[in-house]
Coordinates of C-alpha atoms and ligand atoms in Angstrom, one line a residue:
X1403 CA 11.9 -29.8 10.0
X1404 CA 8.3 -29.5 8.9
X1405 CA 8.3 -29.1 5.1
X1406 CA 4.8 -27.6 5.1
X1407 CA 5.9 -24.5 7.0
X1408 CA 6.6 -21.4 5.0
X1409 CA 9.9 -19.8 5.7
X1410 CA 10.9 -16.2 5.1
X1411 CA 14.5 -15.1 5.6
X1412 CA 15.1 -11.7 7.2
X1413 CA 18.6 -11.5 5.8
X1414 CA 20.1 -8.7 7.9
X1415 CA 23.8 -8.5 7.8
X1416 CA 24.4 -8.9 11.5
X1417 CA 21.2 -10.4 12.9
X1418 CA 19.6 -12.6 10.2
X1419 CA 16.6 -14.8 11.2
X1420 CA 13.6 -16.6 9.8
X1421 CA 9.9 -16.0 10.0
X1422 CA 8.3 -19.4 10.1
X1423 CA 4.6 -19.7 9.3
X1424 CA 2.6 -22.9 9.8
X1425 CA -0.5 -24.3 11.3
X1426 CA 1.2 -26.7 13.8
X1427 CA 4.0 -24.5 14.9
X1428 CA 3.0 -24.2 18.6
X1429 CA 3.4 -28.0 19.0
X1430 CA 6.9 -27.8 17.4
X1431 CA 8.5 -24.8 19.0
X1432 CA 11.1 -26.9 20.7
X1433 CA 12.1 -28.4 17.3
X1434 CA 12.4 -25.0 15.7
X1435 CA 14.6 -23.7 18.6
X1436 CA 16.8 -26.8 18.3
X1437 CA 17.1 -26.3 14.5
X1438 CA 18.7 -22.8 15.0
X1439 CA 21.1 -24.2 17.6
X1440 CA 19.6 -23.7 21.0
X1441 CA 20.9 -26.5 23.2
X1442 CA 19.2 -28.8 25.7
X1443 CA 19.1 -27.4 29.2
X1444 CA 18.6 -23.8 27.9
X1445 CA 16.8 -21.5 30.4
X1446 CA 13.8 -19.9 28.8
X1447 CA 11.5 -17.2 30.2
X1448 CA 8.1 -17.4 28.3
X1449 CA 6.2 -14.1 28.8
X1450 CA 2.5 -14.0 28.0
X1451 CA -0.7 -12.7 29.4
X1452 CA -3.7 -14.6 30.8
X1453 CA -5.9 -14.1 27.7
X1454 CA -3.3 -15.8 25.6
X1455 CA -1.7 -18.2 28.0
X1456 CA -5.1 -19.8 29.0
X1457 CA -5.3 -21.0 25.4
X1458 CA -1.7 -21.7 24.4
X1459 CA 0.7 -21.5 27.4
X1460 CA 0.5 -25.1 28.2
X1461 CA 1.1 -26.2 24.7
X1462 CA 4.2 -24.0 24.4
X1463 CA 5.7 -25.1 27.7
X1464 CA 5.0 -28.8 26.8
X1465 CA 6.9 -28.5 23.5
X1466 CA 9.8 -26.8 25.2
X1467 CA 10.1 -29.5 27.9
X1468 CA 9.8 -32.2 25.3
X1469 CA 13.0 -30.8 23.8
X1470 CA 14.6 -30.7 27.2
X1471 CA 14.6 -27.0 27.6
X1472 CA 14.0 -25.4 31.0
X1473 CA 11.1 -23.0 30.6
X1474 CA 9.4 -20.7 33.2
X1475 CA 6.1 -19.1 32.3
X1476 CA 5.4 -15.5 33.4
X1477 CA 1.8 -14.3 33.0
X1478 CA 1.3 -10.5 32.9
X1479 CA -1.9 -8.5 32.9
X1480 CA -3.3 -7.8 29.4
X1481 CA -3.7 -4.4 27.8
X1482 CA -1.8 -1.4 26.3
X1483 CA -1.8 0.3 29.7
X1484 CA 0.5 -2.5 30.9
X1485 CA 3.2 -1.5 28.4
X1486 CA 5.2 0.4 31.0
X1487 CA 8.2 0.3 33.3
X1488 CA 6.4 -1.7 36.0
X1489 CA 5.9 -4.6 33.6
X1490 CA 9.6 -4.4 32.5
X1491 CA 10.5 -4.7 36.2
X1492 CA 8.2 -7.7 36.6
X1493 CA 9.9 -9.4 33.6
X1494 CA 13.4 -8.6 34.8
X1495 CA 12.5 -9.9 38.3
X1496 CA 11.3 -13.1 36.7
X1497 CA 14.5 -13.3 34.6
X1498 CA 16.5 -13.0 37.8
X1499 CA 14.5 -15.7 39.6
X1500 CA 14.8 -18.0 36.6
X1501 CA 18.6 -17.3 36.7
X1502 CA 18.7 -16.3 33.0
X1503 CA 22.2 -16.0 31.6
X1504 CA 23.7 -14.1 28.6
X1505 CA 22.9 -17.0 26.2
X1506 CA 19.4 -17.5 27.6
X1507 CA 16.2 -16.8 25.9
X1508 CA 12.9 -15.0 26.4
X1509 CA 9.9 -15.9 24.4
X1510 CA 7.1 -13.5 23.7
X1511 CA 3.8 -15.3 23.4
X1512 CA 1.0 -12.8 22.6
X1513 CA 0.1 -9.7 20.7
X1514 CA 2.2 -6.6 20.0
X1515 CA 2.0 -5.5 23.6
X1516 CA 3.6 -8.7 25.0
X1517 CA 6.0 -8.7 22.0
X1518 CA 7.2 -5.1 22.5
X1519 CA 7.6 -5.5 26.2
X1520 CA 9.4 -8.8 26.1
X1521 CA 11.7 -7.7 23.3
X1522 CA 12.6 -4.6 25.4
X1523 CA 13.1 -6.6 28.6
X1524 CA 15.3 -9.0 26.6
X1525 CA 17.3 -6.1 25.0
X1526 CA 18.1 -4.7 28.4
X1527 CA 18.5 -7.7 30.7
X1528 CA 22.2 -8.5 31.1
X1529 CA 22.8 -6.0 28.2
X1530 CA 20.9 -8.4 25.9
X1531 CA 19.5 -11.9 26.0
X1532 CA 17.9 -13.7 23.0
X1533 CA 14.3 -13.2 22.2
X1534 CA 11.9 -15.3 20.0
X1535 CA 8.6 -13.8 19.0
X1536 CA 5.4 -16.0 18.9
X1537 CA 2.8 -13.5 17.8
X1538 CA -0.9 -14.4 18.4
X1539 CA -2.7 -11.4 16.9
X1540 CA -3.0 -10.7 13.2
X1541 CA -1.3 -7.3 13.7
X1542 CA 1.6 -8.8 15.6
X1543 CA 2.0 -11.6 13.0
X1544 CA 2.3 -9.2 10.1
X1545 CA 3.9 -6.2 11.8
X1546 CA 5.0 -6.0 15.4
X1547 CA 6.9 -9.3 15.8
X1548 CA 9.1 -8.6 12.7
X1549 CA 11.9 -6.0 12.5
X1550 CA 13.2 -5.7 16.0
X1551 CA 11.4 -2.6 17.3
X1552 CA 10.8 -3.1 21.0
X1553 CA 9.7 -0.7 23.7
X1554 CA 7.2 0.6 26.2
X1555 CA 5.1 3.7 26.6
X1556 CA 6.1 6.8 28.6
X1557 CA 3.6 9.0 30.5
X1558 CA 4.2 11.6 27.7
X1559 CA 3.7 9.3 24.7
X1560 CA 3.5 5.9 23.1
X1561 CA 6.6 3.9 22.5
X1562 CA 8.9 6.7 23.6
X1563 CA 11.3 4.2 25.4
X1564 CA 12.7 1.4 23.4
X1565 CA 15.5 -0.3 21.6
X1566 CA 16.1 -2.2 18.4
X1567 CA 16.6 -5.9 19.3
X1568 CA 16.1 -8.4 16.5
X1569 CA 14.5 -11.7 17.4
X1570 CA 16.3 -15.0 16.8
X1571 CA 13.1 -16.4 15.2
X1572 CA 9.5 -15.4 14.6
X1573 CA 7.1 -18.3 14.8
X1574 CA 3.6 -17.7 13.4
X1575 CA 0.8 -20.1 14.0
X1576 CA -2.3 -18.7 12.2
X1577 CA -4.5 -21.2 14.1
X1578 CA -4.0 -19.1 17.2
X1579 CA -6.2 -16.5 15.5
X1580 CA -9.3 -18.7 16.2
X1581 CA -9.5 -17.3 19.7
X1582 CA -8.7 -13.7 18.8
X1583 CA -11.6 -11.2 19.3
X1584 CA -13.1 -10.3 16.0
X1585 CA -12.4 -6.5 16.4
X1586 CA -8.7 -7.3 16.9
X1587 CA -8.7 -9.4 13.8
X1588 CA -10.1 -6.5 11.7
X1589 CA -7.6 -4.1 13.3
X1590 CA -4.8 -6.4 12.0
X1591 CA -6.3 -6.3 8.5
X1592 CA -5.7 -2.6 8.4
X1593 CA -1.9 -3.2 8.5
X1594 CA -2.3 -5.8 5.7
X1595 CA -4.1 -3.3 3.5
X1596 CA -1.3 -0.9 4.3
X1597 CA 1.2 -3.3 2.8
X1598 CA -0.9 -3.6 -0.3
X1599 CA -0.9 0.2 -0.8
X1600 CA 2.7 0.8 0.1
X1601 CA 4.4 -2.0 -1.8
X1602 CA 2.2 -4.9 -3.0
X1603 CA -0.4 -4.4 -5.7
X1604 CA -0.9 -8.2 -5.9
X1605 CA -1.8 -8.4 -2.2
X1606 CA -4.2 -5.5 -2.6
X1607 CA -5.9 -7.2 -5.6
X1608 CA -6.0 -10.5 -3.7
X1609 CA -7.9 -8.8 -0.9
X1610 CA -10.2 -7.0 -3.4
X1611 CA -11.0 -10.3 -5.0
X1612 CA -12.2 -11.9 -1.8
X1613 CA -15.9 -11.8 -0.9
X1614 CA -15.1 -11.5 2.8
X1615 CA -12.1 -10.3 4.7
X1616 CA -13.6 -9.1 7.9
X1617 CA -14.1 -12.4 9.7
X1618 CA -11.5 -15.1 10.2
X1619 CA -14.2 -17.8 9.8
X1620 CA -15.1 -16.6 6.3
X1621 CA -11.6 -16.6 5.0
X1622 CA -10.2 -19.6 3.2
X1623 CA -7.3 -21.1 5.2
X1624 CA -4.9 -21.0 2.2
X1625 CA -5.8 -17.4 1.4
X1626 CA -5.2 -16.4 5.0
X1627 CA -1.8 -18.1 4.9
X1628 CA -1.0 -16.3 1.6
X1629 CA -2.1 -12.9 3.0
X1630 CA 0.1 -13.3 6.1
X1631 CA 3.0 -14.6 4.1
X1632 CA 2.9 -11.7 1.6
X1633 CA 2.5 -9.1 4.4
X1634 CA 5.4 -10.6 6.4
X1635 CA 7.5 -10.6 3.3
X1636 CA 6.8 -7.0 2.6
X1637 CA 7.8 -6.0 6.2
X1638 CA 10.9 -8.2 6.0
X1639 CA 12.0 -6.6 2.7
X1640 CA 11.7 -3.1 4.1
X1641 CA 13.5 -4.0 7.4
X1642 CA 16.3 -5.6 5.5
X1643 CA 16.9 -2.4 3.5
X1644 CA 16.7 -0.1 6.5
X1645 CA 17.0 -1.9 9.9
X1646 CA 17.1 1.2 12.1
X1647 CA 14.7 3.5 10.2
X1648 CA 17.1 6.0 8.8
X1649 CA 15.2 6.0 5.4
X1650 CA 12.8 3.7 3.6
X1651 CA 11.5 2.0 6.8
X1652 CA 9.5 5.2 7.4
X1653 CA 7.1 4.1 4.7
X1654 CA 5.7 1.5 7.2
X1655 CA 4.2 4.6 8.9
X1656 CA 1.7 5.0 6.0
X1657 CA -1.6 6.1 7.6
X1658 CA 0.0 6.4 11.0
X1659 CA 0.6 10.1 11.1
X1660 CA -3.1 11.0 10.9
X1661 CA -3.8 7.7 12.8
X1662 CA -1.8 8.9 15.8
X1663 CA -3.8 12.2 15.7
X1664 CA -7.0 10.2 15.9
X1665 CA -5.6 8.1 18.8
X1666 CA -4.4 11.2 20.6
X1667 CA -7.4 13.4 20.2
X1668 CA -10.1 10.8 20.6
X1669 CA -8.4 9.3 23.6
X1670 CA -6.5 6.0 23.7
X1671 CA -9.0 3.2 24.1
X1672 CA -11.7 4.7 21.8
X1673 CA -10.0 3.3 18.7
X1674 CA -7.7 0.3 18.4
X1675 CA -4.4 1.1 16.7
X1676 CA -5.3 -0.6 13.4
X1677 CA -8.7 1.2 13.3
X1678 CA -7.0 4.5 13.7
X1679 CA -4.5 3.6 10.9
X1680 CA -7.5 2.7 8.7
X1681 CA -8.9 6.2 9.2
X1682 CA -5.4 7.7 8.8
X1683 CA -4.9 5.9 5.5
X1684 CA -8.1 7.4 4.1
X1685 CA -7.1 10.9 5.3
X1686 CA -3.7 10.8 3.8
X1687 CA -5.1 9.3 0.6
X1688 CA -7.3 12.4 0.4
X1689 CA -4.2 14.6 0.9
X1690 CA -2.4 12.7 -1.9
X1691 CA -5.4 13.2 -4.3
X1692 CA -5.5 16.9 -3.5
X1693 CA -1.8 17.2 -4.4
X1694 CA -2.4 15.3 -7.7
X1695 CA -0.2 12.5 -6.5
X1696 CA -2.9 9.8 -6.5
X1697 CA -6.1 9.3 -8.4
X1698 CA -9.5 9.7 -6.8
X1699 CA -10.2 6.2 -8.3
X1700 CA -7.4 4.5 -6.3
X1701 CA -8.4 6.4 -3.2
X1702 CA -11.9 5.0 -3.6
X1703 CA -10.5 1.5 -4.0
X1704 CA -8.6 1.9 -0.8
X1705 CA -11.7 3.2 1.1
X1706 CA -13.9 0.3 -0.2
X1707 CA -11.3 -2.3 0.9
X1708 CA -11.1 -0.7 4.3
X1709 CA -14.9 -0.8 4.6
X1710 CA -14.9 -4.4 3.4
X1711 CA -12.5 -5.3 6.2
X1712 CA -15.1 -3.9 8.6
X1713 CA -12.9 -1.1 9.6
X1714 CA -14.0 2.5 10.4
X1715 CA -13.5 4.9 7.5
X1716 CA -15.0 8.2 8.8
X1717 CA -12.8 11.0 10.0
X1718 CA -14.0 11.8 13.5
X1719 CA -14.5 15.6 13.0
X1720 CA -11.7 17.0 15.0
X1721 CA -10.9 20.7 15.4
X1722 CA -8.2 21.9 13.0
X1723 CA -6.1 23.6 15.6
X1724 CA -6.0 20.5 17.7
X1725 CA -5.1 18.4 14.7
X1726 CA -2.2 20.7 13.8
X1727 CA -1.0 20.7 17.4
X1728 CA -1.1 16.9 17.6
X1729 CA 0.7 16.6 14.3
X1730 CA 3.5 18.8 15.7
X1731 CA 3.9 16.4 18.6
X1732 CA 4.4 13.4 16.3
X1733 CA 7.5 11.3 16.9
X1734 CA 8.5 11.6 13.3
X1735 CA 8.6 15.5 13.3
X1736 CA 12.0 16.7 12.1
X1737 CA 13.0 20.4 12.2
X1738 CA 9.4 21.3 12.9
X1739 CA 8.2 19.6 9.7
X1740 CA 5.7 16.8 9.8
X1741 CA 6.3 14.1 7.2
X1742 CA 3.6 12.2 5.5
X1743 CA 3.9 9.0 3.6
X1744 CA 1.7 9.5 0.5
X1745 CA 0.6 7.0 -2.1
X1746 CA 1.5 7.6 -5.7
X1747 CA -0.1 4.4 -6.9
X1748 CA -1.5 1.2 -5.4
X1749 CA 1.8 -0.5 -4.5
X1750 CA 3.9 2.6 -4.2
X1751 CA 4.4 5.5 -1.8
X1752 CA 6.8 8.5 -1.2
X1753 CA 7.7 10.6 1.8
X1754 CA 6.7 14.3 1.8
X1755 CA 7.5 16.8 4.5
X1756 CA 6.4 20.1 2.9
X1757 CA 2.8 19.9 3.7
X1758 CA 1.2 23.3 4.7
X1759 CA -1.5 23.7 7.3
X1760 CA -3.7 25.1 4.6
X1761 CA -3.5 21.7 2.7
X1762 CA -4.3 19.9 5.9
X1763 CA -7.3 22.2 6.5
X1764 CA -8.6 21.5 3.0
X1765 CA -8.1 17.8 3.4
X1766 CA -10.0 17.7 6.7
X1767 CA -12.9 19.8 5.2
X1768 CA -13.2 17.4 2.3
X1769 CA -13.2 14.4 4.7
X1770 CA -16.0 15.9 6.9
Ligands
NAD780 P1 -2.4 -6.5 21.9 O1 -1.1 -7.1 22.1 O2 -2.9 -5.6 23.0 O3 -3.5 -7.7 21.8 C1 -4.9 -7.4 21.6 C2 -5.7 -8.2 22.6 O4 -5.9 -9.5 22.1 C3 -5.1 -8.3 24.0 O5 -6.2 -8.2 24.9 C4 -4.5 -9.7 24.0 O6 -4.5 -10.3 25.3 C5 -5.5 -10.4 23.1 N1 -5.0 -11.6 22.4 C6 -3.8 -11.7 21.7 N2 -3.7 -12.8 21.1 C7 -4.9 -13.5 21.3 C8 -5.4 -14.8 20.9 N3 -4.8 -15.5 20.0 N4 -6.6 -15.2 21.4 C9 -7.2 -14.4 22.3 N5 -6.8 -13.2 22.7 C10 -5.7 -12.7 22.2 O7 -2.6 -5.8 20.5 P2 -1.8 -5.9 19.2 O8 -2.7 -5.2 18.2 O9 -1.3 -7.2 18.9 O10 -0.5 -5.0 19.4 C11 -0.6 -3.6 19.6 C12 0.8 -3.2 20.2 O11 1.8 -3.5 19.2 C13 0.9 -1.7 20.4 O12 1.4 -1.5 21.7 C14 1.8 -1.2 19.3 O13 2.5 0.0 19.7 C15 2.6 -2.4 19.1 N6 3.2 -2.4 17.7 C16 4.6 -2.6 17.6 C17 5.2 -2.7 16.4 C18 6.6 -3.0 16.3 O14 7.2 -2.9 15.2 N7 7.3 -3.3 17.3 C19 4.4 -2.6 15.2 C20 3.0 -2.4 15.3 C21 2.4 -2.3 16.6
LIG781 N1 5.7 -0.7 12.6 C1 6.6 0.1 12.0 C2 8.0 -0.5 12.0 O1 8.3 -1.6 12.4 O2 8.9 0.2 11.5

C-alpha cells in the first residue's frame, strides 16, 4: 500500500468504499484492487474513450495484467451525446463477450460521461456487477465519480435514466489532468468553488489566496492535491448523510437550477456543464442577496473567484417566460414548486422552494 496516497472513507452503512488520491495510482491499480479483495483471474471490462485511452489505457491494462487480472479494454466515442442507450448496449455486448460474471468488475476510465455510463451499465448487467471509478477530468474527480449516481440521457432530458450504484473504489490520479483541455479544467473548478460556498469556507479561502486557479500548470502540485482532497471530502460527507438524495444531498445542486436553464435555453454544447453552473451560482447568489439571506459582499467574493477561475460570469440575457418555463421542467420540481439552494454564508446553504416568478424576474433584471 502506497503510504503517500490520501485516503477518504465513504462510510456508507451498506456500501462503504475509499477514495484514493495519489500521483502514481494509474501504475498501481492492480495493487489497489487486490487490497480490497479482488482475486487473481478476475474478469474486468475497462471502459474508456479514445481521447483518454490513448494516454492512459495501456498503463491501466498493464497494471491489471501485472496483478494477474483478466482485463478487456472497450473504447467508446467521446462526448455527452454518446451518453445514451446505444452506448449501454455496446458496453453490455462487451460484457457478454468478456463473459463477465456476477462478481466481475467494470472500470470506468474517463470523465463523468464514461463514469456515468459505465456505472449504469454495471448496475444493470446481471442485475449488478462491481464498478471502480478512475476519473480523469477535474469535474469527475471531485464530483461525478463519488456518490453512486449513474445514468444516461433520454431524448426528453439529461440523466433521466439511471440508478444509484456505489463504486467499490474511486482512484484519483491528478497527473492525468496534464492532458485535459484547459476549458474542461476550468469547468471542474466551478464544482470546487461550489463546495467552498455550500460547505467549506476554508477551501473557499484557500482558492481566494491563490494567485492563479485557472490553469493546471500555474497551480502548485500540493495545493491541487489539497483542493481535490477537500472537495472529495465535502462530497463524501454529504453522500454519507443522504445516499439517495432524500434530503441534504440536494445542496450539491447549488447553482445547478439556473445552470440547467442556461444549458437548456442556450443549447447543449454552447456551455460546458461547469460553466453553466458558474453562471447559475452567480444568479442564485443574486436571488439570495435580494431575499436578505446573503450579503452583497459575499456575492461579490463568489463572482470574483469564478472570474479568477476563468469561468463565465455573465447571465446570457434570456427571456423571462422561457426561463420560467425551463425552471418548471427541472428534475427537482416538486408539486409545481422549483427549489433553489441558496447561500446564507460562505460555507453554508439552505433549500428554499417558495420563490415567486416576480423574484426571479427582479433577479434576472439585476443580472442583465
Ligand atoms: P466528459 O466526461 O465529457 O469529459 C470532457 C472531455 O474531456 C471529453 O472529451 C473527454 O474525452 C476528455 N477527457 C477526459 N479526461 C481527459 C484527460 N485526462 N485527458 C484528455 N482528455 C480527457 O465531461 P465531465 O465534465 O468529466 O463530465 C460531465 C458528465 O458528468 C455529464 O454527463 C454530467 O451529467 C456527469 N456528472 C455526473 C455526476 C454524478 O454524480 N454522477 C456529477 C456531475 C456530473
Ligand atoms: N452531482 C450531484 C450529486 O451527486 O448528487
